[in-house]
mmCIF file of C-alpha atoms and ligand atoms in Angstrom:
data_model
loop_
_atom_site.group_PDB
_atom_site.id
_atom_site.type_symbol
_atom_site.label_atom_id
_atom_site.label_comp_id
_atom_site.label_asym_id
_atom_site.label_seq_id
_atom_site.Cartn_x
_atom_site.Cartn_y
_atom_site.Cartn_z
ATOM 1 C CA MET A 1 100.305 132.943 57.824
ATOM 2 C CA PRO A 2 97.699 135.642 57.982
ATOM 3 C CA THR A 3 98.790 138.755 60.013
ATOM 4 C CA SER A 4 96.864 140.941 62.248
ATOM 5 C CA THR A 5 96.915 144.773 62.935
ATOM 6 C CA PRO A 6 97.712 145.462 66.594
ATOM 7 C CA GLY A 7 94.636 146.117 68.495
ATOM 8 C CA SER A 8 92.450 144.438 66.001
ATOM 9 C CA VAL A 9 89.852 141.871 67.367
ATOM 10 C CA ASP A 10 92.031 139.231 65.840
ATOM 11 C CA SER A 11 95.155 140.420 67.580
ATOM 12 C CA VAL A 12 93.276 140.790 71.053
ATOM 13 C CA ALA A 13 91.794 137.223 70.612
ATOM 14 C CA ARG A 14 95.308 135.940 70.005
ATOM 15 C CA SER A 15 96.899 137.546 72.923
ATOM 16 C CA VAL A 16 93.966 136.530 75.261
ATOM 17 C CA THR A 17 94.421 132.946 73.987
ATOM 18 C CA GLN A 18 98.165 133.205 74.866
ATOM 19 C CA SER A 19 97.763 134.817 78.295
ATOM 20 C CA THR A 20 95.071 132.343 79.381
ATOM 21 C CA ASP A 21 96.936 129.209 78.317
ATOM 22 C CA PRO A 22 98.001 127.580 81.663
ATOM 23 C CA GLY A 23 101.738 127.553 81.914
ATOM 24 C CA ALA A 24 102.175 130.025 79.063
ATOM 25 C CA TRP A 25 103.953 132.482 81.379
ATOM 26 C CA ARG A 26 104.170 130.974 84.877
ATOM 27 C CA PRO A 27 107.255 128.770 85.103
ATOM 28 C CA THR A 28 105.694 125.985 87.097
ATOM 29 C CA TRP A 29 105.124 122.626 85.395
ATOM 30 C CA VAL A 30 105.121 118.861 85.777
ATOM 31 C CA GLU A 31 107.302 116.826 83.518
ATOM 32 C CA VAL A 32 106.106 113.311 82.802
ATOM 33 C CA ASP A 33 108.614 110.770 81.466
ATOM 34 C CA LEU A 34 106.635 108.515 79.217
ATOM 35 C CA GLY A 35 109.665 106.223 78.759
ATOM 36 C CA ALA A 36 109.551 105.624 82.511
ATOM 37 C CA ILE A 37 105.812 104.589 82.342
ATOM 38 C CA ALA A 38 106.452 102.261 79.341
ATOM 39 C CA ALA A 39 109.467 100.640 81.172
ATOM 40 C CA ASN A 40 107.622 100.422 84.446
ATOM 41 C CA VAL A 41 104.920 98.476 82.675
ATOM 42 C CA ALA A 42 107.373 96.172 80.800
ATOM 43 C CA ALA A 43 109.142 95.615 84.099
ATOM 44 C CA LEU A 44 105.861 94.724 85.969
ATOM 45 C CA LYS A 45 104.787 92.466 83.160
ATOM 46 C CA ALA A 46 108.122 90.673 82.956
ATOM 47 C CA GLN A 47 107.970 89.713 86.700
ATOM 48 C CA ALA A 48 104.350 88.822 86.736
ATOM 49 C CA ALA A 49 103.007 85.290 86.793
ATOM 50 C CA ALA A 50 100.001 86.283 84.603
ATOM 51 C CA PRO A 51 100.209 86.833 80.952
ATOM 52 C CA ARG A 52 98.330 90.010 80.757
ATOM 53 C CA LEU A 53 98.403 93.264 82.452
ATOM 54 C CA MET A 54 95.758 95.880 82.759
ATOM 55 C CA ALA A 55 97.229 99.399 83.495
ATOM 56 C CA VAL A 56 95.030 101.598 85.771
ATOM 57 C CA VAL A 57 94.857 105.072 84.181
ATOM 58 C CA LYS A 58 91.907 106.570 86.100
ATOM 59 C CA ALA A 59 92.041 109.868 87.841
ATOM 60 C CA ASP A 60 94.012 111.533 84.833
ATOM 61 C CA GLY A 61 96.465 108.746 84.988
ATOM 62 C CA TYR A 62 96.995 109.374 88.762
ATOM 63 C CA GLY A 63 97.743 113.061 87.864
ATOM 64 C CA HIS A 64 100.175 112.181 85.154
ATOM 65 C CA GLY A 65 97.658 112.940 82.323
ATOM 66 C CA MET A 66 95.418 110.044 81.288
ATOM 67 C CA VAL A 67 95.863 109.923 77.476
ATOM 68 C CA PRO A 68 99.571 110.124 77.205
ATOM 69 C CA ALA A 69 99.968 107.793 80.145
ATOM 70 C CA ALA A 70 97.665 105.215 78.618
ATOM 71 C CA ARG A 71 99.567 105.395 75.264
ATOM 72 C CA ALA A 72 102.839 104.860 77.224
ATOM 73 C CA ALA A 73 101.466 101.926 79.078
ATOM 74 C CA LEU A 74 100.166 100.277 75.979
ATOM 75 C CA ALA A 75 103.688 100.960 74.346
ATOM 76 C CA GLY A 76 105.291 99.222 77.467
ATOM 77 C CA GLY A 77 103.093 96.108 76.727
ATOM 78 C CA ALA A 78 99.798 96.663 78.684
ATOM 79 C CA ASP A 79 96.994 94.646 77.204
ATOM 80 C CA TRP A 80 94.031 96.523 78.905
ATOM 81 C CA LEU A 81 93.450 99.861 80.557
ATOM 82 C CA ALA A 82 91.115 100.523 83.401
ATOM 83 C CA VAL A 83 89.315 103.678 84.356
ATOM 84 C CA ALA A 84 86.910 104.659 87.006
ATOM 85 C CA LEU A 85 84.294 106.631 84.882
ATOM 86 C CA VAL A 86 82.531 106.187 81.839
ATOM 87 C CA GLU A 87 83.706 109.739 80.875
ATOM 88 C CA GLU A 88 87.232 108.712 81.334
ATOM 89 C CA GLY A 89 86.694 105.975 78.883
ATOM 90 C CA GLN A 90 85.063 108.186 76.312
ATOM 91 C CA THR A 91 88.055 110.612 76.648
ATOM 92 C CA LEU A 92 90.453 107.739 75.813
ATOM 93 C CA ARG A 93 88.258 106.719 72.885
ATOM 94 C CA ALA A 94 88.014 110.361 71.629
ATOM 95 C CA ALA A 95 91.796 110.421 71.671
ATOM 96 C CA GLY A 96 91.932 107.340 69.283
ATOM 97 C CA VAL A 97 92.893 104.822 72.108
ATOM 98 C CA ASP A 98 91.509 101.548 70.791
ATOM 99 C CA ALA A 99 92.691 99.104 73.438
ATOM 100 C CA PRO A 100 90.113 97.226 75.740
ATOM 101 C CA VAL A 101 89.026 99.500 78.537
ATOM 102 C CA LEU A 102 87.455 98.233 81.648
ATOM 103 C CA VAL A 103 85.308 100.678 83.682
ATOM 104 C CA LEU A 104 86.043 99.598 87.411
ATOM 105 C CA THR A 105 82.723 100.781 88.947
ATOM 106 C CA GLU A 106 79.150 100.762 87.738
ATOM 107 C CA PRO A 107 77.800 104.042 86.618
ATOM 108 C CA PRO A 108 74.058 104.853 87.092
ATOM 109 C CA PRO A 109 72.018 102.453 84.942
ATOM 110 C CA GLY A 110 71.170 105.405 82.540
ATOM 111 C CA ALA A 111 74.811 105.502 81.326
ATOM 112 C CA ALA A 112 74.710 101.877 80.081
ATOM 113 C CA GLY A 113 74.121 103.104 76.581
ATOM 114 C CA ALA A 114 76.857 105.698 76.620
ATOM 115 C CA LEU A 115 79.226 102.872 78.039
ATOM 116 C CA LEU A 116 78.410 100.588 75.116
ATOM 117 C CA ASP A 117 78.613 103.298 72.396
ATOM 118 C CA ALA A 118 82.184 104.039 73.547
ATOM 119 C CA ARG A 119 83.007 100.289 73.430
ATOM 120 C CA LEU A 120 84.026 100.065 77.070
ATOM 121 C CA THR A 121 83.902 96.832 79.128
ATOM 122 C CA PRO A 122 81.471 97.238 81.961
ATOM 123 C CA THR A 123 82.029 96.016 85.492
ATOM 124 C CA VAL A 124 78.727 94.646 86.896
ATOM 125 C CA TYR A 125 77.532 93.831 90.333
ATOM 126 C CA SER A 126 74.031 95.240 91.080
ATOM 127 C CA PRO A 127 70.917 93.594 89.568
ATOM 128 C CA GLU A 128 69.671 96.996 88.430
ATOM 129 C CA PHE A 129 72.677 97.900 86.270
ATOM 130 C CA THR A 130 73.004 94.383 84.933
ATOM 131 C CA ALA A 131 69.516 94.605 83.741
ATOM 132 C CA ALA A 132 70.010 97.977 82.265
ATOM 133 C CA LEU A 133 73.191 96.948 80.442
ATOM 134 C CA ASP A 134 71.504 93.676 79.124
ATOM 135 C CA ARG A 135 68.510 95.738 77.795
ATOM 136 C CA GLU A 136 70.883 98.027 76.058
ATOM 137 C CA ALA A 137 72.857 95.162 74.569
ATOM 138 C CA ARG A 138 69.772 93.213 73.265
ATOM 139 C CA ASP A 139 68.487 96.558 71.808
ATOM 140 C CA ARG A 140 71.642 96.910 69.749
ATOM 141 C CA GLY A 141 71.673 93.392 68.467
ATOM 142 C CA GLY A 142 74.731 91.808 67.469
ATOM 143 C CA ALA A 143 77.209 89.913 69.610
ATOM 144 C CA ARG A 144 76.857 89.636 73.324
ATOM 145 C CA VAL A 145 78.521 92.231 75.323
ATOM 146 C CA GLY A 146 81.427 90.908 77.580
ATOM 147 C CA VAL A 147 81.105 91.899 81.163
ATOM 148 C CA HIS A 148 83.370 91.571 84.265
ATOM 149 C CA LEU A 149 81.530 90.767 87.279
ATOM 150 C CA LYS A 150 83.013 92.066 90.420
ATOM 151 C CA LEU A 151 82.979 89.900 93.635
ATOM 152 C CA ASP A 152 83.381 91.504 97.006
ATOM 153 C CA THR A 153 85.776 89.189 98.740
ATOM 154 C CA GLY A 154 86.138 91.363 101.823
ATOM 155 C CA MET A 155 86.729 94.999 100.858
ATOM 156 C CA ARG A 156 83.194 95.762 101.502
ATOM 157 C CA ARG A 157 83.142 98.737 99.058
ATOM 158 C CA VAL A 158 81.447 97.668 95.870
ATOM 159 C CA GLY A 159 80.937 94.291 94.408
ATOM 160 C CA VAL A 160 78.554 91.386 94.759
ATOM 161 C CA PRO A 161 78.361 90.397 98.376
ATOM 162 C CA PRO A 162 79.263 86.655 99.014
ATOM 163 C CA ALA A 163 75.724 85.649 99.708
ATOM 164 C CA GLN A 164 74.540 86.843 96.425
ATOM 165 C CA TRP A 165 77.515 85.425 94.382
ATOM 166 C CA GLU A 166 75.404 82.490 92.940
ATOM 167 C CA ASP A 167 72.426 84.817 92.071
ATOM 168 C CA ALA A 168 74.622 87.198 90.336
ATOM 169 C CA LEU A 169 76.486 84.498 88.381
ATOM 170 C CA ARG A 170 73.243 82.884 87.427
ATOM 171 C CA ARG A 171 71.824 86.367 86.302
ATOM 172 C CA VAL A 172 74.763 87.290 84.132
ATOM 173 C CA GLY A 173 74.746 83.596 82.606
ATOM 174 C CA ALA A 174 71.165 83.844 81.691
ATOM 175 C CA ALA A 175 71.243 87.479 80.442
ATOM 176 C CA GLU A 176 70.738 87.085 76.520
ATOM 177 C CA GLY A 177 72.647 90.243 75.921
ATOM 178 C CA LEU A 178 75.809 89.560 78.067
ATOM 179 C CA HIS A 179 78.515 87.177 78.520
ATOM 180 C CA LEU A 180 80.764 86.697 81.423
ATOM 181 C CA GLU A 181 84.127 87.676 80.069
ATOM 182 C CA GLY A 182 85.884 88.530 83.559
ATOM 183 C CA LEU A 183 85.659 87.759 87.106
ATOM 184 C CA TRP A 184 87.442 89.979 89.561
ATOM 185 C CA SER A 185 87.991 91.394 92.936
ATOM 186 C CA HIS A 186 90.072 93.816 94.902
ATOM 187 C CA PHE A 187 92.417 93.434 97.763
ATOM 188 C CA ALA A 188 91.897 95.622 100.909
ATOM 189 C CA VAL A 189 95.458 95.206 102.488
ATOM 190 C CA ALA A 190 97.756 93.881 99.646
ATOM 191 C CA ASP A 191 100.182 96.708 100.681
ATOM 192 C CA GLU A 192 100.744 94.985 104.105
ATOM 193 C CA PRO A 193 102.375 91.764 103.061
ATOM 194 C CA ASP A 194 101.989 89.901 106.383
ATOM 195 C CA HIS A 195 98.345 90.701 106.781
ATOM 196 C CA PRO A 196 96.169 87.549 107.131
ATOM 197 C CA PHE A 197 93.377 89.066 105.350
ATOM 198 C CA ILE A 198 95.235 88.798 102.072
ATOM 199 C CA ALA A 199 95.140 84.900 102.241
ATOM 200 C CA HIS A 200 91.301 85.192 103.217
ATOM 201 C CA GLN A 201 90.482 87.246 100.319
ATOM 202 C CA ALA A 202 92.594 85.076 97.932
ATOM 203 C CA ARG A 203 90.780 81.938 99.042
ATOM 204 C CA GLU A 204 87.285 83.774 98.684
ATOM 205 C CA PHE A 205 88.193 84.712 95.080
ATOM 206 C CA ARG A 206 89.299 80.924 94.236
ATOM 207 C CA ARG A 207 85.899 79.978 95.718
ATOM 208 C CA GLY A 208 84.075 82.427 93.517
ATOM 209 C CA LEU A 209 85.881 81.014 90.439
ATOM 210 C CA ALA A 210 85.027 77.566 91.550
ATOM 211 C CA LEU A 211 81.362 78.515 91.863
ATOM 212 C CA ALA A 212 81.428 80.086 88.552
ATOM 213 C CA ALA A 213 82.744 76.842 87.036
ATOM 214 C CA SER A 214 80.241 74.817 88.817
ATOM 215 C CA LEU A 215 77.636 76.801 86.995
ATOM 216 C CA GLY A 216 79.311 76.254 83.690
ATOM 217 C CA LEU A 217 80.802 79.781 83.520
ATOM 218 C CA ARG A 218 84.430 80.026 82.560
ATOM 219 C CA PRO A 219 85.472 83.755 82.217
ATOM 220 C CA GLU A 220 88.544 84.432 80.127
ATOM 221 C CA PHE A 221 89.939 86.884 82.710
ATOM 222 C CA ALA A 222 90.309 86.396 86.413
ATOM 223 C CA HIS A 223 92.150 89.392 88.118
ATOM 224 C CA LEU A 224 92.678 90.312 91.631
ATOM 225 C CA CYS A 225 96.055 92.186 91.906
ATOM 226 C CA ASN A 226 96.733 95.731 92.174
ATOM 227 C CA SER A 227 100.212 97.161 92.275
ATOM 228 C CA ALA A 228 101.121 95.711 95.756
ATOM 229 C CA GLY A 229 99.616 92.156 94.740
ATOM 230 C CA THR A 230 101.296 92.513 91.134
ATOM 231 C CA LEU A 231 104.666 93.006 93.134
ATOM 232 C CA HIS A 232 104.498 90.344 95.752
ATOM 233 C CA LEU A 233 101.585 87.924 95.452
ATOM 234 C CA HIS A 234 102.579 85.959 92.471
ATOM 235 C CA ASP A 235 100.244 82.987 93.278
ATOM 236 C CA GLU A 236 97.251 85.375 93.088
ATOM 237 C CA HIS A 237 97.959 86.705 89.591
ATOM 238 C CA HIS A 238 95.335 84.499 87.722
ATOM 239 C CA ASP A 239 94.995 85.714 84.127
ATOM 240 C CA MET A 240 95.785 89.263 84.471
ATOM 241 C CA VAL A 241 97.293 91.852 86.861
ATOM 242 C CA ARG A 242 95.840 95.225 87.437
ATOM 243 C CA PRO A 243 98.560 97.757 88.732
ATOM 244 C CA GLY A 244 98.062 101.594 88.922
ATOM 245 C CA LEU A 245 100.548 103.222 91.198
ATOM 246 C CA ALA A 246 103.455 101.076 90.090
ATOM 247 C CA VAL A 247 102.747 101.956 86.613
ATOM 248 C CA TYR A 248 103.906 105.550 87.478
ATOM 249 C CA GLY A 249 107.012 104.215 89.259
ATOM 250 C CA LEU A 250 105.761 104.500 92.695
ATOM 251 C CA GLU A 251 105.614 101.946 95.417
ATOM 252 C CA PRO A 252 102.459 101.234 97.404
ATOM 253 C CA ALA A 253 104.595 100.680 100.483
ATOM 254 C CA PRO A 254 108.414 101.073 101.060
ATOM 255 C CA GLY A 255 110.380 98.263 99.865
ATOM 256 C CA LEU A 256 107.392 96.496 97.933
ATOM 257 C CA ALA A 257 109.056 96.695 94.533
ATOM 258 C CA GLY A 258 111.930 94.512 95.682
ATOM 259 C CA ALA A 259 114.084 93.673 92.810
ATOM 260 C CA THR A 260 111.658 95.279 90.182
ATOM 261 C CA ARG A 261 113.157 98.522 89.127
ATOM 262 C CA LEU A 262 110.518 101.226 89.037
ATOM 263 C CA ARG A 263 111.156 104.652 87.779
ATOM 264 C CA PRO A 264 109.110 107.615 89.104
ATOM 265 C CA ALA A 265 107.625 109.205 85.928
ATOM 266 C CA LEU A 266 106.789 112.632 87.485
ATOM 267 C CA THR A 267 108.828 115.652 88.198
ATOM 268 C CA TRP A 268 107.284 118.926 89.507
ATOM 269 C CA ARG A 269 109.454 121.827 88.683
ATOM 270 C CA SER A 270 109.213 125.628 89.044
ATOM 271 C CA GLN A 271 111.470 128.676 89.314
ATOM 272 C CA LEU A 272 112.036 131.262 91.845
ATOM 273 C CA SER A 273 110.021 134.257 91.085
ATOM 274 C CA PHE A 274 111.364 136.601 93.471
ATOM 275 C CA VAL A 275 114.137 136.862 96.078
ATOM 276 C CA LYS A 276 114.795 139.070 99.041
ATOM 277 C CA ARG A 277 116.615 139.417 102.251
ATOM 278 C CA VAL A 278 114.685 139.506 105.497
ATOM 279 C CA ALA A 279 116.093 140.603 108.762
ATOM 280 C CA ALA A 280 116.125 138.417 111.981
ATOM 281 C CA GLY A 281 112.824 138.817 113.786
ATOM 282 C CA GLU A 282 110.876 139.620 110.583
ATOM 283 C CA ALA A 283 107.797 137.461 109.912
ATOM 284 C CA VAL A 284 106.493 136.341 106.422
ATOM 285 C CA SER A 285 103.368 135.237 104.564
ATOM 286 C CA TYR A 286 99.669 135.277 105.833
ATOM 287 C CA GLY A 287 99.164 135.317 109.547
ATOM 288 C CA LEU A 288 102.784 136.082 110.078
ATOM 289 C CA ARG A 289 103.414 132.574 111.455
ATOM 290 C CA TRP A 290 106.996 132.198 110.339
ATOM 291 C CA THR A 291 109.582 134.410 111.869
ATOM 292 C CA ALA A 292 113.210 134.556 110.452
ATOM 293 C CA PRO A 293 115.469 133.263 113.238
ATOM 294 C CA ARG A 294 118.353 135.114 111.641
ATOM 295 C CA GLU A 295 118.792 137.414 108.692
ATOM 296 C CA THR A 296 118.184 135.202 105.571
ATOM 297 C CA THR A 297 117.099 134.953 102.008
ATOM 298 C CA ILE A 298 113.481 134.146 101.364
ATOM 299 C CA GLY A 299 112.514 132.982 97.736
ATOM 300 C CA SER A 300 109.139 133.049 96.314
ATOM 301 C CA VAL A 301 107.777 130.068 94.326
ATOM 302 C CA PRO A 302 104.882 130.600 91.963
ATOM 303 C CA ALA A 303 102.682 127.555 92.973
ATOM 304 C CA GLY A 304 100.233 127.371 95.862
ATOM 305 C CA TYR A 305 97.426 125.356 97.173
ATOM 306 C CA ALA A 306 95.251 125.994 94.025
ATOM 307 C CA ASP A 307 97.929 123.983 92.305
ATOM 308 C CA GLY A 308 98.091 121.170 94.786
ATOM 309 C CA VAL A 309 100.872 122.616 97.231
ATOM 310 C CA THR A 310 98.546 121.939 100.043
ATOM 311 C CA ARG A 311 98.375 124.342 102.679
ATOM 312 C CA ALA A 312 99.195 121.836 105.212
ATOM 313 C CA LEU A 313 102.717 121.876 103.893
ATOM 314 C CA SER A 314 103.167 125.386 105.445
ATOM 315 C CA ASP A 315 106.294 125.247 107.539
ATOM 316 C CA ARG A 316 106.454 121.651 107.112
ATOM 317 C CA GLY A 317 107.359 120.728 103.361
ATOM 318 C CA GLN A 318 110.851 120.934 101.617
ATOM 319 C CA VAL A 319 111.819 121.714 98.044
ATOM 320 C CA LEU A 320 115.102 121.450 96.265
ATOM 321 C CA LEU A 321 117.047 124.574 95.326
ATOM 322 C CA ARG A 322 120.612 124.637 94.089
ATOM 323 C CA GLY A 323 120.677 120.805 94.882
ATOM 324 C CA ARG A 324 119.797 121.159 98.454
ATOM 325 C CA ARG A 325 116.646 120.804 100.413
ATOM 326 C CA VAL A 326 115.180 124.127 101.660
ATOM 327 C CA PRO A 327 112.257 124.419 103.995
ATOM 328 C CA ILE A 328 108.872 125.974 103.117
ATOM 329 C CA ALA A 329 108.707 129.040 105.243
ATOM 330 C CA GLY A 330 105.265 130.344 106.434
ATOM 331 C CA THR A 331 101.880 129.809 105.181
ATOM 332 C CA VAL A 332 101.364 128.455 101.657
ATOM 333 C CA CYS A 333 99.136 130.873 99.667
ATOM 334 C CA MET A 334 96.798 130.165 96.801
ATOM 335 C CA ASP A 335 99.383 130.848 94.112
ATOM 336 C CA GLN A 336 102.657 131.100 95.759
ATOM 337 C CA PHE A 337 104.758 129.953 98.786
ATOM 338 C CA LEU A 338 108.032 131.062 100.241
ATOM 339 C CA VAL A 339 111.188 129.175 101.062
ATOM 340 C CA ASP A 340 114.000 129.850 103.301
ATOM 341 C CA ALA A 341 117.256 129.740 101.186
ATOM 342 C CA GLY A 342 119.390 130.688 104.090
ATOM 343 C CA GLU A 343 122.699 131.828 102.663
ATOM 344 C CA LEU A 344 122.412 129.959 99.175
ATOM 345 C CA PRO A 345 123.362 132.229 96.523
ATOM 346 C CA VAL A 346 119.969 132.213 94.641
ATOM 347 C CA ALA A 347 118.350 134.496 92.224
ATOM 348 C CA ALA A 348 114.982 134.756 90.742
ATOM 349 C CA GLY A 349 114.866 132.172 87.678
ATOM 350 C CA ASP A 350 116.591 129.446 89.661
ATOM 351 C CA GLU A 351 115.059 126.068 89.305
ATOM 352 C CA VAL A 352 112.970 124.793 92.247
ATOM 353 C CA VAL A 353 111.965 121.019 92.358
ATOM 354 C CA LEU A 354 108.836 120.444 94.304
ATOM 355 C CA ILE A 355 108.888 116.593 93.542
ATOM 356 C CA GLY A 356 111.873 114.873 91.844
ATOM 357 C CA ALA A 357 115.605 115.073 91.770
ATOM 358 C CA GLN A 358 117.954 117.852 91.468
ATOM 359 C CA GLY A 359 121.644 116.957 91.476
ATOM 360 C CA ASP A 360 122.012 114.280 94.134
ATOM 361 C CA ALA A 361 119.172 115.474 96.320
ATOM 362 C CA ALA A 362 115.454 114.260 95.825
ATOM 363 C CA VAL A 363 112.101 115.092 97.205
ATOM 364 C CA THR A 364 109.615 112.314 96.560
ATOM 365 C CA ALA A 365 105.842 111.937 96.587
ATOM 366 C CA ASP A 366 106.398 109.758 99.596
ATOM 367 C CA ASP A 367 108.184 112.518 101.405
ATOM 368 C CA TRP A 368 105.128 114.688 100.772
ATOM 369 C CA ALA A 369 102.934 111.800 101.936
ATOM 370 C CA ALA A 370 104.775 111.689 105.207
ATOM 371 C CA TRP A 371 104.588 115.435 105.796
ATOM 372 C CA LEU A 372 100.822 115.364 105.160
ATOM 373 C CA GLY A 373 99.970 112.190 106.853
ATOM 374 C CA THR A 374 98.551 110.621 103.589
ATOM 375 C CA ILE A 375 99.762 108.305 100.844
ATOM 376 C CA ASN A 376 101.767 109.024 97.653
ATOM 377 C CA TYR A 377 98.553 108.225 95.512
ATOM 378 C CA GLU A 378 96.897 111.322 96.914
ATOM 379 C CA VAL A 379 99.874 113.615 96.480
ATOM 380 C CA VAL A 380 100.355 112.824 92.739
ATOM 381 C CA CYS A 381 96.472 112.958 92.165
ATOM 382 C CA GLY A 382 96.336 116.169 94.011
ATOM 383 C CA ILE A 383 98.567 118.217 91.473
ATOM 384 C CA GLY A 384 96.149 120.827 90.268
ATOM 385 C CA LYS A 385 94.847 121.092 86.699
ATOM 386 C CA ARG A 386 96.483 124.505 86.468
ATOM 387 C CA VAL A 387 99.880 122.894 86.434
ATOM 388 C CA PRO A 388 100.654 122.138 82.774
ATOM 389 C CA ARG A 389 102.101 118.551 82.176
ATOM 390 C CA ARG A 390 104.878 118.356 79.725
ATOM 391 C CA TYR A 391 105.833 115.135 78.082
ATOM 392 C CA LEU A 392 109.295 113.516 77.621
ATOM 393 C CA GLY A 393 109.646 110.655 75.074
ATOM 394 C CA PRO A 394 109.396 107.964 74.239
HETATM 395 C C1 PLP B 401 89.639 98.379 91.491
HETATM 396 C C2 PLP B 401 91.017 98.897 91.477
HETATM 397 N N1 PLP B 401 91.879 97.956 90.832
HETATM 398 C C3 PLP B 401 93.163 98.320 90.644
HETATM 399 C C4 PLP B 401 93.589 99.629 91.373
HETATM 400 C C5 PLP B 401 95.031 99.910 91.053
HETATM 401 O O1 PLP B 401 95.529 100.039 92.490
HETATM 402 P P1 PLP B 401 97.087 100.378 92.671
HETATM 403 O O2 PLP B 401 97.229 101.835 92.305
HETATM 404 O O3 PLP B 401 97.356 100.169 94.133
HETATM 405 O O4 PLP B 401 97.863 99.551 91.779
HETATM 406 C C6 PLP B 401 92.768 100.418 91.855
HETATM 407 C C7 PLP B 401 93.135 101.748 92.401
HETATM 408 O O5 PLP B 401 92.689 102.385 93.210
HETATM 409 C C8 PLP B 401 91.371 99.968 92.020
HETATM 410 O O6 PLP B 401 90.399 100.760 92.559
#
């Protein structure tokens, strides 16, 4: 190995590289258990009524890291992957992931060529994007491009509105460069098992499939079910289920996983960076909003709102220290927050778990969601890019 003289350009470059590597020195990181992701996919697929599973890995694999999560999902038996952006699909391809990848939303028409270059499968719903894709496909020659037409069955986000289903089906059917490989839709309330709108959307989707059949179109893949649907709407699984959250071991609503054992894949760890005693009546952190009710030990944790420890957790969140839950004390800062360790015998370097288990205690993404008035999806997606992800197995 070439050596460099201390102080040379080479040695400075090397030390700069090391010191700017996120996580090189700061002991705050997310651990992702890839074996859990693979096992979750296998469990979801085993209980599904559909023969295929599409694992949703958009948004950096719900914060877990898209490429490793995708590989783990495929190892667990996923047949397809789904992303939100062409750019995400390109990243998968650049990493050598070869599985079929559905892009769940239409990009602007100008991206049709890039989408096809990356061998991604497009979702279509607008006449403009369908036409742009058809043009690109015809220009390239070769086999027709398989597309998945998205029907809006009631979510009213994106998709073909019901009054235009027939036109859209005819348009795709007539496009010389395209063929209708998939027909799909998305539930608005699958995580509320008793909601009557579930049955309405399921009926509407069947009507869409029947309409396609009446026009001579028989897509190979009909798919409707997100995690909640995958776990409890077995009559609506059609040819493929399309879970995201459950792949990562989280439940879309408490108890929805039922007998399906899901293992949360993510643990967020740190270590106390500094410990001190503060006297009763002393206030801590920005705004001096938390005052010690008694003499106590305050620990500093090197993670802050720039890392996704959102400021709304100030005086509200809890973390694990020495196998116990301890409260966040005072205002969460950009790079640090403080905890009230009370009389626990703590020292700098002690492990802090922000999300995950420590001994018999646990803090979950669902706990964070309850403290923050949001959903576990947003919690894991909100863990900042500055926090390195470390991967365990398989
Ligand atoms: C179109 C679509 N399908 C499937 C999913 C996966 O949903 P879930 O994470 O609830 O399983 C999502 C996630 O937002 C989505 O937007």
